């Protein structure tokens, strides 16, 4: 079994947020009866309950929570117990209005939503520690307690506050980070535009200015805001560890690049006992299952490859997007089991019962307004049975074929103002490269640029504007030792302080790529370029071109038109035992296939042409064996070749040869040893 698994949970987790305070207590037993019918094994409780647990300063009411946890225990349902520190009560803000965050424009938010917190505020920090201490002391030994759930979705909707309290704390952070004001001036390049500081006391947060402010200061403030939130999490975690030893502590991440951009999840992943994640489909017309797979792979990678937990997703539509379609029949199961395939030890939802009041009353739930006669409820009950059947896979690890490098600090830096083209977006490049790998049926790990990459035959770098010298050494060693590297444009440009590396672009990566870039030449809106490659093949690029000069690299694809006509567009550099590819224009996911196919050949990755598009095949392995997950997102039955015989866990049938997977279905084969 995995380290830090929810205590007492012997099957995969299945359930969701339960907010009984929204319902008469007379309904609770009916809720729990239906939970048992659906196969629920764990629910999250208390996350938004501070005002009920402490209705007035120093006056506490735990009776309702005692009764709830007792009821759950009587029915064999484990509890993921929240510390309610994401939603301080109205009385707290009335006493401490300065705990409400201030925007960079100087506007202080008002009470009435959630997550409106200045994480530097001392009154908030003490109050959060106090309620956490009281919960831990009361429930540390409760037989229902499986997991502690600190706060909720740090960084959403507010990560940074710009008040005077934060300004003072930022100065202390700068002193701890840099030591002296001279070191800050050097790191930030304050000689430009006469921004030099004479003392740390002169430094404020990057508030609204007449034009663009100092980019290095803005980057450091994002680091500071993230570190301050994480410090508050660690404080609560340590209280829980001290008073409730043996109970793992988590907080629900939002790793999808489509949902949170303010948190460095590499750093946060090291602080939680169990990585958990919330994921919601972004219904913008794209293939939502690809974004789901990407988020699950990224979450697993933040967990260091260990099993993690899908803490929230939706049973149907959400209510906070411009358009919120329902999920098609079977889609909820595919979504849930897609996360399980990629490492989650369960499938949890927001929420158990659909709310009648409040901002999320049209957000779907396991038990919808339509009740138990609905399609959603029938699918929930079936999913509960399926998740239970997959419990033998609990604790196993997902096997990856390749790695994608990702760094939140680089994303933050690239997202600052006055870059060569507003059309170049790091998230878009990550999405497109991931989609191209997905369509080649490769399971992907994400990795920090300074991580050990030796296990991966292929490493892809979709966007790494900020690259440290340590990153440069790491990638060079990776290639020299036989790895295959694919790097996209505008990578390696600046160091950790957003200062351009000395010499020609691409700075830190020019040696491993065997080239220099004389000049960026971004394209205007709507402009495209043609590039030609082996056998006269042509691809179309947009957004970006460069004047590339090979310095050891060979030209594989060439610009046919535009300002860079006749120059290299895609290059390949042999270095030591490996190769490094460079793509200097923006290609869509389908067009990237040609590049990744050639690089995959260098890496020794065999094409998987027998698998149709939009059919996932993912493997989990561990002490309990190997499990092959096949997820068919198409409208037709597919036949998938199996490398070994086994038992299909959802039907109980034996599987061998070519296994038929119906349209929209999932099959999971426990392969024979």
XYZ file of C-alpha atoms in Angstrom:
673
model
C 0.000 0.000 0.000
C 1.208 3.536 -0.707
C 2.744 5.656 1.995
C 0.375 8.296 3.383
C -2.766 6.610 2.022
C -5.969 7.699 3.798
C -6.064 5.860 7.111
C -8.409 2.894 7.255
C -9.326 3.055 3.566
C -8.897 -0.409 2.063
C -10.443 0.314 -1.345
C -10.146 3.112 -3.866
C -11.674 6.347 -2.575
C -15.119 7.130 -3.946
C -17.325 9.967 -2.761
C -17.236 13.725 -2.607
C -17.647 16.915 -0.616
C -20.515 16.511 1.840
C -21.956 19.732 3.205
C -24.683 18.575 5.610
C -24.978 22.044 7.105
C -26.966 22.960 3.979
C -29.664 20.409 4.888
C -31.875 19.576 7.898
C -30.207 17.088 10.202
C -33.209 14.830 9.670
C -31.951 14.292 6.081
C -28.492 13.077 7.085
C -29.437 9.427 7.588
C -31.089 9.339 4.190
C -27.955 10.835 2.661
C -25.778 8.196 4.282
C -28.137 5.414 3.178
C -27.806 6.618 -0.420
C -24.034 6.906 -0.032
C -23.933 3.224 0.864
C -26.117 2.418 -2.141
C -23.682 4.286 -4.375
C -20.616 2.589 -2.884
C -19.199 5.739 -1.277
C -16.073 5.032 0.787
C -15.038 8.561 1.854
C -16.490 12.064 2.003
C -14.888 15.468 2.571
C -16.505 17.448 5.388
C -16.096 20.739 7.230
C -14.196 22.625 4.530
C -16.445 25.728 4.647
C -17.736 25.323 8.212
C -15.756 27.841 10.274
C -18.807 30.028 10.939
C -20.684 26.977 12.285
C -17.789 25.633 14.325
C -17.056 29.066 15.835
C -20.253 31.136 15.521
C -18.793 33.921 17.695
C -15.234 34.726 18.789
C -14.102 31.999 21.176
C -17.526 30.288 21.220
C -17.337 26.832 19.657
C -19.986 24.323 18.599
C -18.643 20.895 17.620
C -21.807 18.961 18.471
C -23.144 18.775 14.920
C -19.762 17.614 13.608
C -19.534 15.001 16.388
C -22.909 13.615 15.295
C -21.998 13.667 11.619
C -18.676 11.864 12.061
C -20.375 9.326 14.300
C -23.004 8.672 11.649
C -20.358 8.222 8.968
C -18.412 5.801 11.147
C -21.509 3.745 11.918
C -21.960 3.266 8.175
C -18.360 2.462 7.287
C -17.659 5.755 5.509
C -14.307 7.444 6.090
C -13.934 11.209 6.581
C -11.573 13.635 4.873
C -11.857 16.342 7.535
C -11.232 19.921 6.476
C -9.700 22.786 8.357
C -12.146 25.562 7.390
C -9.501 28.245 6.981
C -10.483 29.181 3.416
C -13.634 30.912 4.701
C -13.257 32.934 7.917
C -16.578 34.019 9.478
C -18.166 37.432 9.040
C -17.425 38.301 12.675
C -13.712 37.754 12.021
C -13.627 40.234 9.139
C -15.677 42.737 11.128
C -13.001 42.613 13.824
C -10.091 42.445 11.330
C -11.038 44.196 8.078
C -7.334 44.402 7.215
C -7.383 40.606 6.709
C -9.240 41.179 3.446
C -6.779 41.326 0.525
C -5.932 44.447 -1.447
C -5.454 44.473 -5.233
C -2.455 45.996 -7.010
C -4.757 48.951 -7.793
C -5.380 49.540 -4.073
C -8.932 48.155 -3.878
C -9.739 46.112 -0.765
C -12.049 43.175 -1.403
C -15.228 42.763 0.653
C -16.592 39.796 2.600
C -19.176 37.645 0.850
C -17.350 35.138 -1.326
C -14.563 32.676 -0.489
C -10.792 32.737 -0.351
C -10.658 36.495 0.366
C -7.572 36.253 2.566
C -4.419 38.266 3.100
C -2.035 35.425 3.922
C 0.359 37.849 5.641
C -2.242 39.063 8.106
C -1.223 38.072 11.667
C -4.810 37.945 12.984
C -5.802 35.525 10.242
C -2.753 33.361 10.828
C -3.466 33.108 14.561
C -7.168 32.444 14.090
C -6.442 29.744 11.488
C -3.939 28.080 13.809
C -6.445 28.205 16.681
C -9.357 26.542 14.853
C -6.972 23.939 13.398
C -5.606 23.175 16.868
C -9.107 22.740 18.296
C -10.154 20.396 15.485
C -7.002 18.304 15.804
C -7.293 18.015 19.570
C -10.925 16.929 19.339
C -10.826 14.510 16.419
C -7.281 13.118 16.321
C -8.454 9.695 17.491
C -11.884 9.653 15.864
C -12.441 6.272 14.185
C -13.918 7.876 11.046
C -10.917 10.124 10.406
C -8.918 9.064 7.343
C -7.331 12.276 6.084
C -6.871 15.936 6.993
C -7.816 18.452 4.311
C -6.195 21.853 4.947
C -7.896 24.949 3.496
C -9.226 24.661 -0.074
C -7.656 25.346 -3.475
C -4.855 27.676 -2.394
C -4.290 30.387 -4.986
C -7.912 30.388 -6.196
C -9.366 32.977 -6.499
C -6.747 35.175 -4.747
C -3.073 34.429 -4.300
C -1.419 37.827 -3.891
C -2.329 40.759 -1.668
C -0.675 44.184 -2.019
C -1.463 45.754 1.369
C 1.029 47.380 3.743
C 1.252 44.219 5.863
C 2.302 42.287 2.769
C 4.756 45.048 1.875
C 6.510 44.674 5.236
C 6.548 40.895 4.932
C 7.863 41.121 1.359
C 10.813 43.183 2.587
C 11.617 40.503 5.162
C 11.361 37.865 2.433
C 13.773 39.855 0.271
C 16.223 40.155 3.147
C 16.063 36.400 3.762
C 16.435 35.688 0.030
C 19.084 38.220 -0.987
C 20.652 39.497 2.227
C 21.225 43.108 1.202
C 19.557 45.826 -0.827
C 22.572 45.850 -3.140
C 21.932 42.212 -3.991
C 18.286 43.051 -4.718
C 19.335 45.914 -6.987
C 21.671 43.590 -8.875
C 19.085 40.818 -9.244
C 16.344 43.183 -10.369
C 18.502 45.298 -12.685
C 17.302 48.503 -11.038
C 19.903 50.568 -12.874
C 17.375 50.541 -15.723
C 14.928 53.478 -15.608
C 16.550 54.785 -12.432
C 14.783 52.307 -10.115
C 17.676 51.764 -7.715
C 16.802 51.405 -3.998
C 18.875 52.781 -1.142
C 17.354 50.454 1.491
C 14.933 47.575 1.690
C 12.459 49.896 3.446
C 11.988 51.752 0.144
C 10.632 48.664 -1.609
C 6.894 48.105 -2.007
C 4.949 45.374 -3.756
C 4.588 45.825 -7.544
C 1.504 47.999 -7.297
C -0.119 49.850 -10.206
C 2.350 52.110 -12.044
C 1.933 54.485 -15.030
C 3.554 51.975 -17.391
C 5.249 48.599 -17.122
C 7.055 48.072 -13.827
C 10.169 46.069 -13.042
C 9.639 42.508 -14.355
C 12.110 40.914 -11.931
C 10.294 42.540 -9.005
C 6.959 41.240 -10.308
C 8.423 37.742 -10.682
C 9.784 37.779 -7.142
C 6.438 38.961 -5.804
C 4.746 35.934 -7.346
C 7.344 33.770 -5.624
C 6.743 35.589 -2.351
C 2.944 35.244 -2.569
C 3.218 31.527 -3.295
C 5.706 31.015 -0.463
C 3.474 32.911 1.985
C 0.459 30.726 1.211
C 2.643 27.646 1.529
C 3.969 28.840 4.885
C 0.401 29.051 6.176
C -0.315 25.550 4.916
C 2.820 24.204 6.614
C 1.821 25.836 9.884
C -1.561 24.085 9.855
C 0.007 20.832 8.676
C 2.512 20.842 11.520
C -0.243 21.382 14.097
C -2.096 18.383 12.663
C 1.044 16.234 12.595
C 1.768 17.083 16.220
C -1.726 16.518 17.592
C -2.920 13.776 15.226
C 0.114 11.683 14.319
C -0.516 8.958 11.790
C -3.228 10.829 9.877
C -1.946 12.089 6.498
C -2.433 15.743 5.568
C -3.339 17.080 2.126
C -4.691 20.178 0.455
C -6.482 20.068 -2.870
C -4.341 21.330 -5.740
C -5.555 22.626 -9.108
C -2.640 21.537 -11.271
C -4.346 21.902 -14.669
C -2.729 24.811 -16.484
C -6.253 25.819 -17.501
C -7.296 26.351 -13.874
C -4.513 27.819 -11.718
C -1.383 29.749 -12.654
C -0.297 31.179 -9.292
C 1.071 28.131 -7.445
C 4.433 26.381 -7.837
C 3.179 22.835 -7.431
C 6.694 21.352 -7.524
C 7.307 23.110 -4.198
C 3.869 22.270 -2.788
C 4.148 18.605 -3.732
C 7.054 18.250 -1.313
C 4.976 19.548 1.609
C 1.833 17.399 1.512
C 1.643 13.808 2.731
C -0.696 12.878 -0.118
C -1.043 14.895 -3.319
C -4.692 15.524 -4.178
C -6.133 17.467 -7.071
C -9.340 19.095 -8.324
C -10.028 18.944 -12.056
C -12.877 20.406 -14.081
C -13.352 20.084 -17.831
C -12.872 23.344 -19.704
C -15.616 23.171 -22.310
C -14.096 25.532 -24.878
C -14.509 23.311 -27.914
C -11.252 21.457 -27.496
C -10.885 17.742 -26.773
C -11.591 17.862 -23.051
C -10.271 14.359 -22.392
C -6.796 15.448 -23.521
C -6.729 18.264 -20.964
C -7.921 15.759 -18.350
C -5.117 13.332 -19.178
C -2.581 16.170 -19.077
C -3.777 17.359 -15.658
C -3.673 13.823 -14.282
C -0.154 13.257 -15.617
C 0.982 16.570 -14.161
C -0.564 15.760 -10.772
C 1.100 12.347 -10.680
C 4.413 13.996 -11.528
C 4.016 16.534 -8.722
C 3.493 13.479 -6.475
C 6.847 12.109 -7.604
C 5.142 9.267 -9.460
C 3.378 8.016 -6.323
C -0.374 7.376 -6.207
C -2.397 10.535 -5.659
C -6.090 11.331 -5.188
C -8.651 13.027 -7.415
C -10.324 15.088 -4.695
C -12.879 16.908 -6.854
C -14.363 16.681 -10.307
C -17.884 17.093 -11.670
C -20.600 14.509 -12.162
C -22.045 16.640 -14.965
C -21.821 20.277 -15.976
C -20.377 23.039 -13.820
C -21.869 26.529 -13.520
C -18.982 28.976 -13.711
C -18.076 28.811 -17.410
C -19.828 30.865 -20.098
C -21.530 27.668 -21.300
C -21.902 24.576 -19.153
C -22.988 21.501 -21.115
C -23.973 18.251 -19.443
C -21.691 15.253 -19.727
C -22.690 12.687 -22.327
C -23.790 9.244 -21.152
C -20.730 7.360 -19.941
C -18.522 10.458 -19.914
C -18.494 10.729 -16.124
C -17.105 7.179 -15.887
C -14.496 7.827 -18.589
C -13.403 11.009 -16.816
C -13.191 9.299 -13.441
C -11.353 6.209 -14.620
C -9.045 8.305 -16.796
C -7.708 9.867 -13.604
C -7.424 6.431 -11.993
C -5.488 5.130 -15.006
C -2.987 7.951 -14.578
C -2.342 7.328 -10.906
C -5.273 8.452 -8.771
C -6.258 6.044 -6.003
C -9.878 7.049 -6.271
C -12.454 9.383 -7.786
C -14.065 12.067 -5.607
C -16.559 14.753 -6.634
C -17.779 18.198 -5.771
C -20.223 17.534 -4.350
C -22.411 14.766 -2.879
C -25.774 16.541 -3.000
C -26.579 19.424 -5.335
C -27.133 22.671 -3.441
C -30.456 24.500 -3.489
C -28.952 27.856 -2.578
C -25.739 29.767 -3.089
C -23.413 30.470 -5.969
C -23.017 26.841 -7.053
C -26.615 25.634 -7.022
C -26.421 24.788 -10.723
C -23.116 22.935 -10.330
C -23.744 19.209 -10.819
C -23.479 16.690 -7.993
C -23.555 12.951 -7.359
C -27.119 13.281 -6.052
C -28.708 15.858 -8.392
C -31.844 17.946 -7.958
C -33.588 15.304 -10.098
C -32.897 12.722 -7.378
C -32.463 8.976 -7.640
C -34.655 8.597 -10.747
C -32.064 10.463 -12.838
C -29.501 9.272 -15.355
C -26.740 10.933 -13.311
C -27.667 8.942 -10.209
C -27.763 5.658 -12.109
C -24.323 6.386 -13.558
C -22.993 7.315 -10.110
C -24.165 3.991 -8.662
C -22.597 2.064 -11.548
C -19.365 4.050 -11.208
C -19.210 3.244 -7.504
C -19.336 -0.435 -8.372
C -16.664 -0.035 -11.068
C -14.321 1.913 -8.808
C -14.664 -0.799 -6.166
C -13.823 -3.463 -8.764
C -10.570 -1.638 -9.558
C -9.346 -1.669 -5.946
C -6.647 -4.294 -6.745
C -4.846 -1.505 -8.653
C -4.658 0.635 -5.520
C -1.100 1.616 -4.696
C 0.330 0.798 -8.130
C 2.175 3.350 -10.237
C 1.556 4.596 -13.765
C 4.274 3.801 -16.316
C 5.439 6.716 -18.510
C 7.086 6.699 -21.955
C 8.407 10.266 -22.154
C 8.758 13.484 -20.165
C 7.658 17.073 -20.659
C 9.613 19.753 -18.815
C 7.527 22.355 -17.014
C 8.441 25.143 -14.588
C 5.885 27.469 -13.020
C 8.540 30.152 -12.443
C 9.307 30.196 -16.164
C 5.578 30.475 -16.921
C 5.264 33.385 -14.502
C 8.248 35.157 -16.064
C 7.115 34.621 -19.657
C 3.630 35.904 -18.774
C 4.939 39.320 -17.734
C 4.472 42.348 -19.954
C 6.385 43.503 -23.018
C 7.453 40.218 -24.569
C 8.112 39.922 -28.328
C 4.591 38.641 -29.099
C 1.451 38.485 -27.010
C 0.364 35.532 -29.167
C 3.102 33.283 -27.779
C 1.600 31.553 -24.751
C 3.435 28.988 -22.634
C 0.256 27.161 -21.739
C -0.751 26.882 -25.409
C 2.644 25.361 -26.273
C 2.387 22.889 -23.395
C -1.142 21.932 -24.488
C -0.108 21.445 -28.118
C 3.019 19.406 -27.438
C 1.154 17.293 -24.906
C -1.680 16.698 -27.373
C 0.822 15.605 -30.024
C 2.388 13.123 -27.580
C -1.065 11.942 -26.504
C -1.989 11.287 -30.129
C 1.148 9.165 -30.468
C -0.256 7.144 -27.521
C 2.631 8.051 -25.231
C 2.073 8.327 -21.477
C 3.837 11.411 -20.182
C 5.532 12.370 -16.953
C 6.153 16.044 -16.281
C 9.513 16.972 -14.774
C 11.246 20.019 -13.346
C 14.032 21.228 -15.665
C 16.679 20.395 -13.059
C 15.315 16.908 -12.267
C 16.989 13.614 -13.131
C 15.857 12.775 -16.680
C 17.885 9.626 -17.250
C 14.824 7.330 -17.163
C 13.247 8.956 -20.234
C 14.288 8.201 -23.823
C 12.477 11.360 -24.984
C 12.203 14.729 -23.231
C 10.125 17.585 -24.679
C 10.488 21.268 -23.732
C 7.406 23.169 -24.945
C 8.143 26.494 -23.219
C 11.132 27.263 -21.008
C 11.731 30.989 -21.346
C 13.478 31.006 -17.945
C 16.326 28.480 -17.753
C 19.008 28.423 -15.078
C 22.616 27.402 -15.611
C 21.809 24.235 -13.651
C 19.091 23.487 -16.198
C 21.537 23.997 -19.048
C 24.021 21.554 -17.488
C 21.247 19.045 -16.816
C 19.925 19.055 -20.380
C 23.396 18.875 -21.903
C 24.283 15.872 -19.738
C 20.965 14.236 -20.623
C 21.673 14.487 -24.357
C 25.341 13.561 -24.103
C 24.358 10.404 -22.247
C 22.013 9.266 -25.015
C 18.761 11.159 -24.501
C 16.627 12.748 -27.194
C 15.571 16.352 -26.501
C 12.979 18.444 -28.365
C 12.944 22.185 -27.564
C 10.439 24.786 -28.749
C 11.230 28.410 -29.554
C 11.776 31.235 -27.010
C 13.345 28.829 -24.516
C 16.570 29.348 -22.556
C 16.354 33.125 -22.888
C 16.654 34.467 -19.315
C 18.007 33.420 -15.924
C 16.116 33.108 -12.636
C 16.007 36.924 -12.290
C 14.548 37.483 -15.780
C 17.938 38.767 -17.013
C 18.891 37.771 -20.565
C 21.748 35.275 -20.571
C 24.996 36.803 -21.927
C 25.583 36.281 -25.636
C 23.249 35.202 -28.427
C 19.895 33.507 -27.976
C 18.886 30.872 -26.956
C 21.160 31.667 -24.049
C 21.433 28.752 -21.654
C 20.448 26.219 -24.349
C 22.512 27.273 -27.353
C 25.287 24.732 -26.684
C 23.017 21.711 -26.301
C 21.041 22.782 -29.390
C 24.131 23.573 -31.461
C 22.860 26.887 -32.796
C 22.370 30.578 -32.171
C 19.430 32.848 -32.949
C 20.329 36.234 -34.397
C 16.870 37.715 -34.129
C 13.286 36.897 -33.209
C 10.778 37.625 -35.963
C 7.249 37.189 -34.568
C 4.441 37.154 -37.108
C 1.497 39.493 -37.219
C -2.006 38.262 -36.483
C -3.156 35.925 -39.248
C 0.262 35.574 -40.867
C 1.632 32.109 -41.577
C 4.832 30.609 -42.969
C 5.523 27.408 -44.857
C 8.356 25.121 -43.876
C 9.613 22.232 -45.996
C 11.239 19.054 -44.780
C 12.291 15.550 -45.721
C 10.816 14.252 -48.961
C 9.372 17.658 -49.827
C 6.845 17.544 -46.995
C 5.388 20.908 -46.006
C 4.010 22.225 -42.729
C 2.496 25.589 -41.807
C 3.641 27.651 -38.853
C 2.294 30.825 -37.312
C 2.939 33.350 -34.486
C 6.730 33.061 -34.460
C 9.832 32.725 -36.655
C 13.541 33.173 -35.948
C 16.809 33.766 -37.766
C 18.553 30.536 -36.772
C 22.284 30.038 -37.366
C 23.495 26.419 -37.022
C 26.629 25.970 -34.902
C 26.925 22.215 -35.278
C 23.241 21.451 -35.765
C 21.905 20.178 -39.105
C 18.909 21.718 -40.843
C 15.966 19.316 -41.139
C 13.127 21.713 -42.064
C 13.564 25.078 -43.826
C 11.493 28.263 -44.021
C 10.025 28.639 -47.510
C 8.671 32.165 -47.114
C 8.538 35.095 -44.724
C 11.502 37.102 -43.457
C 13.298 33.895 -42.456
C 12.922 32.303 -45.924
C 15.825 29.985 -46.709
C 16.885 29.730 -43.067
C 16.588 26.686 -40.772
C 13.169 26.179 -39.155
C 13.767 22.843 -37.416
C 17.231 21.556 -36.568
C 18.818 18.412 -35.144
C 22.082 18.415 -33.179
C 24.064 15.274 -32.467
C 25.796 15.687 -29.113
C 27.616 12.817 -27.442
C 25.353 9.769 -27.583
C 22.112 11.704 -28.089
C 20.347 14.309 -30.193
C 18.715 17.678 -29.549
C 15.948 19.021 -31.810
C 14.883 22.663 -32.051
C 11.558 23.945 -33.449
C 11.688 27.688 -34.185
C 8.083 28.311 -35.252
C 4.673 27.501 -33.815
C 3.219 24.269 -35.143
C -0.135 22.830 -34.111
C -0.473 19.467 -32.431
C -1.119 17.601 -35.688
C 1.871 19.227 -37.412
C 4.147 18.562 -34.462
C 3.551 14.869 -35.098
C 6.104 14.885 -37.919
C 8.773 16.372 -35.659
C 7.995 14.133 -32.704
C 7.890 11.101 -34.972
C 11.431 11.779 -36.160
C 12.640 12.548 -32.633
C 10.881 9.420 -31.370
C 12.881 7.443 -33.926
C 16.075 8.847 -32.418
C 14.773 7.854 -28.981
C 13.926 4.310 -30.073
C 10.203 4.769 -29.445
C 8.196 2.535 -31.747
C 5.100 4.050 -33.390
C 1.771 2.688 -32.162
C -0.151 2.923 -35.395
C -2.485 0.070 -34.446
C -4.211 2.277 -31.847
C -6.947 4.611 -33.116
C -6.998 8.292 -32.273
C -8.755 9.096 -28.986
C -8.194 5.650 -27.532
C -6.019 5.728 -24.426
C -3.921 2.778 -23.315
C -2.228 3.375 -19.957
C -0.503 0.942 -17.615
C -0.262 0.847 -13.815
C 2.119 -1.606 -12.138
C 3.077 -2.562 -8.597
C 3.155 -5.376 -6.072
C -0.401 -6.402 -6.965
C 0.483 -6.800 -10.646
C 0.079 -4.913 -13.921
C -3.170 -3.249 -14.969
C -3.861 -2.093 -18.516
C -6.455 0.689 -18.774
C -8.098 1.161 -22.174
C -10.394 4.187 -22.548
C -12.352 4.561 -25.770
C -13.393 8.171 -26.367
C -14.725 7.385 -29.860
C -18.207 6.580 -31.140
C -17.162 3.164 -32.463
C -16.043 -0.120 -30.984
C -12.287 -0.631 -31.169
C -10.117 -3.722 -30.865
C -6.944 -3.227 -28.853
C -4.053 -5.729 -28.992
C -3.015 -7.180 -25.631
C 0.546 -8.275 -24.934
C -0.603 -10.877 -22.410
C -3.719 -12.651 -21.172
C -5.588 -11.312 -18.184
C -8.897 -10.682 -16.445
C -10.998 -7.660 -17.311
C -11.989 -6.236 -13.923
C -15.191 -4.387 -14.872
C -16.855 -7.369 -16.582
C -15.003 -10.276 -14.970
C -14.284 -11.739 -18.404
C -10.997 -13.254 -19.566
C -9.127 -11.115 -22.103
C -6.566 -12.170 -24.705
C -5.415 -11.329 -28.208
C -7.387 -8.318 -29.451
C -9.827 -7.027 -26.840
C -13.035 -5.368 -27.998
C -13.801 -2.064 -26.242
C -17.294 -0.690 -26.967
C -17.838 2.918 -28.013
C -17.364 5.266 -25.059
C -16.389 2.425 -22.721
C -13.505 1.661 -20.368
C -11.841 -1.699 -19.901
C -9.199 -2.542 -17.296
C -7.234 -5.769 -17.660
C -5.370 -7.262 -14.715
C -2.622 -8.965 -16.689
C -1.553 -12.474 -15.749
C 1.784 -12.597 -13.969
